[in-house]
């Protein structure tokens, strides 16, 4: 048989390597910014067009490259940062694999201009799909400017898989944040489609965080500072009361490199144990300095995962350093700082018993308002706070069910306990529904039985309800007694501003949307004041991660996000009346069988099927 093995041509090998290094425009941004840092720059400018799909440019004032280096930099495994395999265990730079520029040049149109301090003139090189198109002498300031145009122009399949511009921009901003947070001593700016997005002066860590995330961040930061033989930890954790439901601002930097580590994240979370509301996540900006010899960064081409020699020790130190800070700043009692952290776990249960009872005051309660029909919403609401969120079921019904059972509003406003007692006495034997494990509602149908997932069903009901409110602009609003003030980063405010009109159709009333603050004077009737900040936070998160471009799908996304926050969850007990309303409202929906995310809301089981089970 003839020989069949052949070496891949360089440009093919480069394209394959590019698949690992460059997933999307933000990967290019990361590589170029890191090269600029490694070049010792003090000012770095990032320019992008169309979310990086048309242009990504990084201009730095670093050491620049000689003519030969400029040309060599695009070769695979061409790096100035290591010379032998031993150096791999002592890495002080961001790059070292020498494949970023080669990979990028294989899948884009690249132009490089670079000049060193000593040289009189600079070099200008154009490369397209690994082919050098031209190389000229040029006049350019000291430093390097790299333009990457038409990313994936020769791999249409990859280009097609890029997400919408807002999503790709989000990824780019994330990378920009990571590099900028790790290097506060470097000036950064970012421009998108000609307008300035960030202008970050040289500063310290704290100022850098504040410049990126907004001036309100300052008061939320608790400093962490701990030096041991193994590691020096500096940085900040967010005060527990500002913890978010989404994992937004969580950053670990090891030797100035952003890294992801589920294990260290767990260490932080465990230091916050007992201080956070369920489902919320503390934010943190933690800078760890360790001996480069004690880590291995070479696990993944994007280098965001690293291996520590002694992870367990690091875990314990990190955890106790944060506990100590939280204690010192009077945020939590220092429960067990002196203990060996590893001994804590078995006693967790003991600590959990000490939870204080929650006392809630009903701000809306007004003993004189009972006869006033205009206050109906208010009274309706005040009950809601006593008895959980169950009444939202009825609200779904008011607008979406014209043919089903009509509800007597007054009966809702009587004492809920009274309702159930009354029903227990008279309807027990004839009840058409039954709640199983606070999760499913079972109902009799002619052919057998119906099992409804209460959470999913309500998700569908609320979703259609909100969708209708937005389209017919009929959302009912309830006025807040006191305006609600919330603060956000400038990015987040932009998102809210874009959705303002549609949010108003659901019942929100915004009296102010400014730089970093919003003031709300009215909220949708199906929401309680307590839920608002979570709802908006979830919404912002959803928009950031999946921004639809058309107006139509934006409405859909908004309805999906709000309904997810507002619908009842499993674990909530429903009385018979509530169960019946859930069933009726569900079947009054246009698409009762699935949630907005296409999950089944109910199943049926016929008596035949049941009979078979007994055979
Ligand atoms: P690595 O960063 O892993 O060394 P790259 O492909 O990113 O590999 O870069 C190759 C080489 O090109 C670098 O080692 C560096 O010498 C040079 N280089 C790249 N970008 C710059 C820059 N902005 N300024 C100066 N030199 C640069
Ligand atoms: Mg590099």
XYZ file of C-alpha atoms and ligand atoms in Angstrom:
643
model
C 0.000 0.000 0.000
C 1.215 3.484 -0.814
C 2.190 5.831 2.028
C -0.775 7.921 3.004
C 0.438 10.113 5.848
C 1.411 13.662 4.986
C 2.244 16.749 7.019
C -0.458 19.370 7.092
C 0.486 22.612 5.344
C 1.162 25.430 7.825
C -1.908 27.464 7.017
C -4.139 24.451 7.649
C -2.370 23.660 10.919
C -2.808 27.302 11.898
C -6.508 27.211 11.118
C -6.909 24.146 13.290
C -4.973 25.768 16.120
C -7.109 28.872 15.679
C -10.185 26.811 16.496
C -8.792 26.309 19.993
C -7.589 29.810 20.641
C -10.224 31.898 18.866
C -13.810 30.992 19.580
C -15.296 34.416 19.026
C -14.272 38.082 18.714
C -13.746 38.370 22.453
C -10.991 35.726 22.280
C -9.059 37.971 19.891
C -9.587 40.914 22.226
C -8.202 38.901 25.109
C -5.076 37.799 23.217
C -4.310 41.270 21.866
C -4.837 42.990 25.209
C -2.609 40.444 26.919
C 0.144 40.936 24.356
C -0.057 44.677 24.954
C 0.303 44.103 28.710
C 3.262 41.758 28.185
C 4.871 44.485 26.065
C 4.957 46.691 29.162
C 2.459 49.264 27.883
C 1.168 52.063 30.060
C -1.705 53.050 27.752
C -3.869 50.584 25.846
C -6.723 51.426 23.523
C -9.305 48.931 22.257
C -11.372 49.800 19.213
C -14.122 47.559 17.893
C -16.720 47.759 15.144
C -19.873 45.662 14.904
C -19.108 43.716 18.048
C -15.674 42.855 16.696
C -17.075 41.106 13.637
C -15.797 43.861 11.318
C -12.854 45.237 13.279
C -10.889 44.643 16.451
C -7.936 46.938 16.990
C -5.579 47.247 19.928
C -3.128 50.133 20.095
C -0.425 50.128 22.755
C 2.629 52.158 23.697
C 4.690 49.152 24.763
C 8.125 47.940 23.687
C 7.201 47.402 20.033
C 8.871 44.935 17.677
C 11.897 45.003 15.414
C 11.410 44.296 11.699
C 12.384 40.647 12.091
C 10.299 40.164 15.245
C 7.276 41.739 13.588
C 7.471 39.211 10.796
C 8.271 36.276 13.128
C 5.474 37.080 15.543
C 2.970 35.511 13.113
C 4.776 32.179 12.964
C 3.383 29.350 15.014
C 5.249 28.680 18.278
C 6.954 32.050 17.869
C 7.295 33.657 21.265
C 9.732 35.930 23.033
C 8.443 34.868 26.403
C 9.955 31.448 27.042
C 12.991 29.731 25.640
C 12.936 26.311 27.255
C 10.410 23.944 28.760
C 11.781 24.795 32.213
C 10.506 28.330 31.799
C 6.986 26.889 31.764
C 7.265 26.555 35.512
C 8.161 30.155 36.098
C 5.783 32.186 34.029
C 5.457 35.882 34.669
C 3.830 36.863 31.379
C 0.320 36.420 29.999
C 1.362 34.701 26.814
C 3.959 31.982 26.270
C 2.421 29.549 23.801
C 3.325 31.693 20.821
C 0.241 30.758 18.864
C -2.205 33.622 19.249
C -1.002 35.847 16.427
C -0.426 32.883 14.094
C -3.936 31.626 14.815
C -5.594 34.999 14.378
C -3.724 35.654 11.129
C -5.002 32.327 9.776
C -8.637 33.326 10.015
C -8.763 37.084 9.473
C -7.295 40.065 7.644
C -4.579 41.355 9.938
C -2.537 44.550 9.795
C 0.303 45.238 12.176
C 2.239 48.425 12.741
C 5.031 48.389 15.252
C 8.101 50.347 16.248
C 10.641 49.970 19.032
C 11.974 52.860 21.078
C 15.372 52.875 19.353
C 14.272 52.375 15.750
C 13.745 55.426 13.530
C 11.006 53.848 11.467
C 8.444 51.163 12.060
C 7.166 48.100 10.223
C 3.779 47.695 8.536
C 2.729 44.137 7.686
C -0.507 42.899 6.086
C -1.474 39.249 6.373
C -4.592 37.511 5.061
C -5.285 33.888 5.913
C -1.641 33.283 6.911
C -0.354 34.823 3.620
C 1.857 37.887 3.942
C 0.320 40.366 1.472
C 2.723 43.232 2.034
C 5.503 44.464 4.264
C 6.610 48.076 4.276
C 8.573 50.601 6.242
C 6.250 53.074 7.920
C 6.140 56.043 10.234
C 4.401 55.114 13.446
C 4.760 55.970 17.135
C 6.590 53.675 19.533
C 4.488 50.652 20.348
C 2.232 48.338 18.432
C -1.119 48.612 16.713
C -2.839 45.473 15.477
C -6.017 45.520 13.412
C -8.002 42.324 12.976
C -10.656 42.621 10.297
C -13.368 40.279 9.037
C -12.824 37.546 11.579
C -13.600 34.028 10.253
C -13.912 35.409 6.694
C -12.551 32.093 5.389
C -14.527 29.853 7.775
C -18.161 30.707 7.026
C -19.407 28.016 9.396
C -17.692 29.728 12.334
C -18.887 33.137 11.291
C -22.442 31.870 11.123
C -22.256 30.640 14.701
C -21.443 34.040 16.101
C -24.207 35.403 18.301
C -26.014 38.705 17.937
C -23.962 41.901 18.237
C -25.092 42.688 21.780
C -24.109 39.208 22.965
C -20.689 39.318 21.293
C -20.152 42.842 22.644
C -20.989 41.576 26.119
C -18.274 38.930 25.812
C -15.776 41.544 24.632
C -16.607 43.834 27.528
C -16.175 40.903 29.919
C -12.661 40.263 28.590
C -11.879 43.960 28.694
C -13.013 44.104 32.341
C -10.870 41.124 33.264
C -7.684 42.578 31.832
C -8.424 46.101 33.053
C -9.191 44.900 36.594
C -5.945 42.957 36.738
C -3.889 45.994 35.685
C -5.132 49.186 37.328
C -1.746 50.823 36.765
C -2.365 50.753 33.005
C -4.631 53.319 31.303
C -7.351 51.683 29.243
C -9.946 53.014 26.872
C -12.517 51.267 24.741
C -14.466 52.492 21.731
C -17.335 50.734 19.981
C -18.584 51.942 16.596
C -16.923 55.290 17.188
C -18.254 56.014 20.644
C -16.363 55.791 23.891
C -17.469 52.931 26.128
C -14.784 53.105 28.812
C -12.105 55.572 29.806
C -10.132 54.163 32.712
C -7.330 56.327 34.099
C -4.341 54.854 35.877
C -5.465 54.069 39.442
C -5.418 51.556 42.250
C -7.506 48.371 42.469
C -10.390 49.937 44.306
C -10.700 52.930 41.991
C -10.476 50.668 38.975
C -13.394 48.566 40.237
C -15.415 51.700 40.903
C -14.568 53.200 37.513
C -15.824 50.071 35.821
C -18.854 49.158 37.897
C -20.075 52.570 39.002
C -19.553 54.879 41.944
C -22.151 53.070 44.066
C -19.845 50.068 44.140
C -17.438 51.813 46.489
C -19.608 51.519 49.577
C -20.256 47.854 48.878
C -16.641 46.721 49.055
C -15.058 45.094 52.075
C -11.266 44.893 51.847
C -9.520 41.556 52.159
C -5.833 41.457 53.003
C -3.889 38.429 54.093
C -0.287 37.465 53.575
C 1.008 33.979 54.259
C 3.969 32.016 53.007
C 1.879 30.299 50.388
C -0.145 33.193 49.063
C -0.777 36.899 49.416
C -4.430 37.807 49.057
C -5.674 41.338 48.506
C -8.855 42.725 47.052
C -12.472 43.013 48.059
C -15.620 41.084 48.683
C -19.072 42.601 48.321
C -21.115 43.180 51.452
C -23.668 40.404 51.859
C -26.664 42.734 51.600
C -25.649 43.602 48.054
C -25.322 39.996 46.952
C -26.942 39.306 43.618
C -29.064 36.513 42.342
C -26.919 36.198 39.274
C -23.216 35.475 39.407
C -22.107 38.712 37.863
C -19.131 40.267 39.526
C -16.912 37.432 40.620
C -13.248 37.735 39.802
C -10.171 35.812 40.797
C -6.799 36.990 39.591
C -3.761 34.852 40.173
C -0.496 36.684 39.520
C -2.524 39.296 37.599
C -4.186 36.740 35.382
C -7.964 36.301 35.474
C -8.818 32.705 36.249
C -11.900 30.600 36.768
C -11.963 28.217 39.677
C -15.054 26.498 40.967
C -13.023 25.270 43.916
C -11.884 28.706 45.070
C -15.336 30.072 44.378
C -16.594 27.496 46.816
C -14.114 28.739 49.400
C -15.546 32.251 49.102
C -19.117 31.017 49.188
C -18.410 29.024 52.323
C -16.950 32.094 54.030
C -20.292 33.789 53.378
C -22.274 30.877 54.708
C -25.297 32.001 56.673
C -24.952 35.608 55.532
C -26.609 35.432 52.140
C -30.187 35.013 51.144
C -30.799 31.702 49.488
C -29.953 31.728 45.811
C -27.869 34.887 45.925
C -24.157 35.141 45.228
C -21.575 37.393 46.805
C -19.477 39.468 44.480
C -15.719 39.453 44.841
C -12.563 40.887 43.322
C -9.699 38.865 44.732
C -6.067 39.176 43.781
C -3.854 36.246 44.698
C -0.091 36.359 44.375
C 1.641 33.009 44.480
C 5.029 31.694 43.518
C 4.818 31.058 39.742
C 6.528 27.737 40.408
C 3.591 26.588 42.515
C 1.056 26.775 39.681
C 0.548 25.192 36.299
C -1.225 27.449 33.807
C -0.716 25.255 30.837
C -3.955 23.317 31.018
C -6.090 25.075 28.464
C -5.272 27.146 25.360
C -7.160 30.126 26.735
C -5.266 29.815 30.016
C -8.165 30.654 32.298
C -7.784 27.489 34.305
C -4.752 26.777 36.404
C -3.624 24.055 38.745
C -2.290 24.880 42.179
C 0.246 22.702 43.946
C -1.598 22.932 47.218
C -5.219 23.708 46.548
C -6.465 22.644 49.958
C -4.276 25.041 51.856
C -5.214 27.843 49.501
C -8.874 27.057 50.059
C -8.532 27.250 53.824
C -6.502 30.459 53.762
C -8.882 32.163 51.375
C -11.905 31.164 53.364
C -10.536 32.339 56.667
C -9.171 35.581 55.187
C -12.631 36.479 53.949
C -14.330 35.438 57.159
C -11.861 37.568 59.004
C -12.617 40.596 56.827
C -16.338 40.158 57.137
C -15.917 39.913 60.887
C -13.526 42.803 61.198
C -15.796 45.088 59.282
C -18.682 44.082 61.476
C -20.479 42.304 58.779
C -20.552 38.974 60.473
C -19.515 37.759 63.858
C -16.135 36.042 63.648
C -17.525 32.635 64.348
C -14.640 30.330 63.926
C -11.751 32.241 62.531
C -9.348 30.644 64.961
C -10.471 27.142 64.112
C -9.037 24.858 61.558
C -11.416 25.485 58.674
C -11.557 21.803 57.893
C -13.171 21.037 61.210
C -16.132 23.276 60.617
C -18.325 21.235 58.393
C -19.780 18.768 60.892
C -21.036 21.659 63.009
C -22.845 23.382 60.207
C -26.190 22.118 61.367
C -25.630 23.494 64.851
C -25.018 26.946 63.506
C -28.055 26.778 61.322
C -30.380 26.467 64.304
C -29.523 29.942 65.400
C -31.548 31.662 62.693
C -33.571 34.522 64.126
C -37.316 34.542 63.453
C -38.289 36.883 60.656
C -40.703 39.602 61.671
C -42.329 41.472 58.870
C -44.272 44.681 59.110
C -47.011 45.290 56.601
C -46.316 48.802 55.355
C -49.428 48.873 53.247
C -51.891 48.133 55.997
C -54.406 50.886 56.569
C -57.235 50.111 58.970
C -59.422 52.878 57.562
C -59.285 51.895 53.963
C -61.571 48.889 53.885
C -64.568 50.626 52.393
C -62.725 52.543 49.753
C -62.903 50.754 46.418
C -59.849 52.583 45.123
C -57.784 50.855 47.731
C -58.698 47.423 46.583
C -55.317 46.800 45.099
C -53.646 47.835 48.252
C -55.690 45.586 50.429
C -55.248 42.818 48.001
C -51.540 43.309 48.234
C -51.289 43.504 51.965
C -52.866 40.133 52.235
C -50.503 38.823 49.716
C -47.570 39.590 51.911
C -49.076 37.655 54.770
C -49.927 34.564 52.881
C -47.156 34.206 50.375
C -47.482 34.922 46.693
C -50.483 32.774 46.015
C -52.833 35.527 44.940
C -50.879 36.118 41.803
C -52.771 33.080 40.598
C -55.941 35.054 40.647
C -54.392 37.928 38.873
C -53.429 35.687 36.033
C -56.998 34.631 35.910
C -58.528 38.079 35.934
C -57.071 38.946 32.605
C -56.560 35.690 30.871
C -59.650 33.705 31.657
C -62.882 34.928 30.248
C -64.697 31.682 29.905
C -63.598 29.831 33.035
C -64.760 30.131 36.595
C -65.222 33.728 37.609
C -63.765 34.755 40.889
C -65.511 36.782 43.427
C -62.892 39.333 44.378
C -64.397 39.799 47.800
C -63.842 36.205 48.615
C -60.163 36.679 47.966
C -60.102 39.553 50.311
C -61.535 37.646 53.205
C -59.174 35.924 55.530
C -57.447 33.164 53.608
C -57.634 30.863 56.589
C -61.333 31.301 56.578
C -61.495 30.227 52.978
C -59.709 26.998 53.610
C -61.720 26.150 56.692
C -64.897 26.729 54.845
C -63.765 24.588 52.004
C -62.508 21.817 54.155
C -65.868 21.554 55.786
C -68.010 21.517 52.696
C -65.958 20.501 49.707
C -63.523 17.958 50.959
C -65.273 14.962 49.535
C -66.064 16.600 46.216
C -62.745 18.399 45.676
C -61.793 18.139 42.026
C -58.104 18.758 42.632
C -55.388 17.548 44.940
C -51.887 18.843 45.552
C -49.109 16.294 45.710
C -45.808 17.084 47.463
C -46.444 20.814 47.012
C -45.347 20.338 43.456
C -48.068 18.754 41.388
C -51.748 19.507 41.162
C -53.786 16.471 40.309
C -57.193 16.838 38.811
C -59.914 14.459 37.684
C -60.800 14.495 34.007
C -63.359 12.413 32.203
C -60.880 9.943 30.771
C -58.742 9.633 33.887
C -56.459 12.106 35.609
C -54.381 15.132 34.909
C -51.077 15.855 36.642
C -50.011 19.476 36.429
C -46.589 20.803 37.372
C -47.642 23.853 39.392
C -44.525 25.878 38.739
C -44.467 25.292 35.018
C -48.185 25.824 34.636
C -48.050 29.113 36.438
C -45.051 30.129 34.376
C -47.194 29.691 31.252
C -50.112 31.592 32.776
C -48.039 34.573 33.892
C -46.093 34.596 30.641
C -49.204 34.915 28.510
C -50.587 37.435 30.908
C -47.514 39.671 30.654
C -47.259 39.244 26.902
C -50.819 40.435 26.606
C -50.196 43.378 28.902
C -47.245 44.518 26.845
C -49.016 44.200 23.524
C -52.350 45.707 24.522
C -50.671 48.068 26.986
C -53.066 47.305 29.779
C -50.821 46.314 32.686
C -52.300 47.300 36.008
C -49.992 49.240 38.229
C -50.010 49.625 41.965
C -48.534 52.738 43.441
C -45.840 52.334 46.043
C -46.248 54.205 49.290
C -42.600 55.214 49.152
C -40.629 55.379 45.927
C -38.181 52.539 45.513
C -34.611 53.582 44.714
C -32.242 51.132 43.111
C -28.782 51.620 41.723
C -27.119 49.986 38.761
C -24.008 50.278 36.654
C -24.179 52.498 33.592
C -24.358 49.433 31.331
C -27.310 48.118 33.262
C -29.077 51.460 33.188
C -28.768 51.435 29.397
C -30.539 48.100 29.246
C -33.323 49.298 31.509
C -33.724 52.433 29.457
C -34.181 50.374 26.315
C -36.875 48.277 27.960
C -38.530 51.146 29.805
C -41.537 51.505 27.564
C -42.346 47.821 27.563
C -41.840 47.587 31.313
C -44.286 50.446 31.730
C -46.884 48.488 29.830
C -46.642 45.760 32.442
C -47.326 48.245 35.229
C -43.925 49.645 36.155
C -43.794 53.386 36.739
C -40.322 54.921 36.593
C -40.025 58.411 37.962
C -36.307 58.625 37.274
C -33.712 56.746 35.260
C -30.352 58.425 35.598
C -26.647 57.676 35.397
C -26.667 54.996 38.018
C -30.009 55.311 39.742
C -33.600 54.500 39.092
C -36.622 55.480 41.092
C -39.763 53.414 40.852
C -43.135 54.688 42.047
C -45.361 51.955 40.671
C -44.990 48.223 40.119
C -47.062 45.611 38.295
C -49.919 44.378 40.410
C -48.708 40.806 40.196
C -45.386 41.708 41.780
C -44.630 42.617 45.347
C -42.255 45.418 46.194
C -39.804 42.986 47.737
C -39.448 41.130 44.461
C -38.685 44.144 42.288
C -34.944 44.326 42.656
C -34.584 40.603 41.950
C -36.899 40.810 38.971
C -34.950 43.645 37.389
C -31.632 42.026 38.135
C -32.755 38.798 36.519
C -34.046 40.763 33.556
C -30.754 42.565 33.053
C -28.945 39.272 33.291
C -31.235 37.685 30.707
C -30.837 40.608 28.330
C -27.072 40.547 28.653
C -26.949 36.896 27.828
C -29.470 36.633 25.054
C -30.309 39.924 23.491
C -32.814 39.581 20.715
C -32.480 42.141 17.960
C -36.052 42.532 16.845
C -38.666 44.295 18.833
C -40.989 41.360 18.694
C -38.624 38.920 20.286
C -37.572 41.514 22.829
C -41.146 41.534 24.104
C -41.046 37.781 24.253
C -37.791 37.811 26.176
C -39.118 40.369 28.617
C -42.240 38.285 29.228
C -40.152 35.156 29.670
C -37.845 36.812 32.145
C -40.553 38.510 34.215
C -42.751 35.445 34.280
C -39.874 33.305 35.436
C -39.272 35.634 38.370
C -42.931 35.982 39.256
C -44.413 32.527 38.929
C -45.007 30.299 41.920
C -42.410 27.658 42.579
C -42.563 24.057 43.696
C -42.686 23.762 47.430
C -45.520 26.212 47.766
C -48.685 24.805 49.178
C -51.915 25.747 47.431
C -55.369 25.469 48.899
C -58.192 23.895 46.941
C -59.426 27.139 45.517
C -55.972 28.097 44.338
C -55.484 24.703 42.791
C -58.705 24.992 40.842
C -57.818 28.424 39.607
C -54.457 27.185 38.483
C -56.113 24.462 36.440
C -58.678 26.818 34.953
C -56.211 29.570 34.132
C -53.854 27.111 32.521
C -56.492 25.838 30.170
C -57.551 29.368 29.353
C -54.061 29.910 27.934
C -53.355 29.866 24.239
C -50.700 27.210 24.588
C -51.398 25.435 27.845
C -49.329 22.339 27.225
C -45.844 23.854 27.432
C -43.963 26.555 29.338
C -42.521 29.506 27.408
C -39.341 27.427 27.344
C -41.125 24.489 25.801
C -41.269 22.196 28.794
C -44.358 20.095 29.450
C -46.763 21.671 31.904
C -48.955 18.627 32.468
C -49.392 14.983 31.678
C -52.533 12.871 31.609
C -53.124 9.310 32.610
C -56.221 7.546 31.417
C -58.135 5.007 33.470
C -57.146 2.434 30.857
C -53.500 3.137 31.530
C -54.126 2.897 35.230
C -56.011 -0.353 34.776
C -53.058 -1.772 32.882
C -50.768 -1.006 35.775
C -52.880 -3.246 37.964
C -52.746 -6.208 35.644
P 2.782 34.746 22.967
O 2.102 35.945 23.524
O 2.278 33.475 23.550
O 4.269 34.855 23.003
P 1.660 35.641 20.480
O 1.347 34.923 19.218
O 0.543 36.287 21.182
O 2.406 34.629 21.428
O 2.769 36.721 20.176
C 3.985 36.333 19.588
C 5.085 37.288 19.932
O 4.869 38.524 19.279
C 5.192 37.635 21.414
O 5.945 36.692 22.122
C 5.822 39.014 21.378
O 7.223 38.891 21.299
C 5.351 39.598 20.061
N 4.221 40.540 20.284
C 2.919 40.278 20.097
N 2.160 41.360 20.382
C 3.017 42.347 20.755
C 2.858 43.717 21.161
N 1.640 44.279 21.268
N 3.972 44.424 21.454
C 5.209 43.853 21.356
N 5.410 42.572 20.987
C 4.351 41.819 20.675
Mg 0.114 36.407 23.309
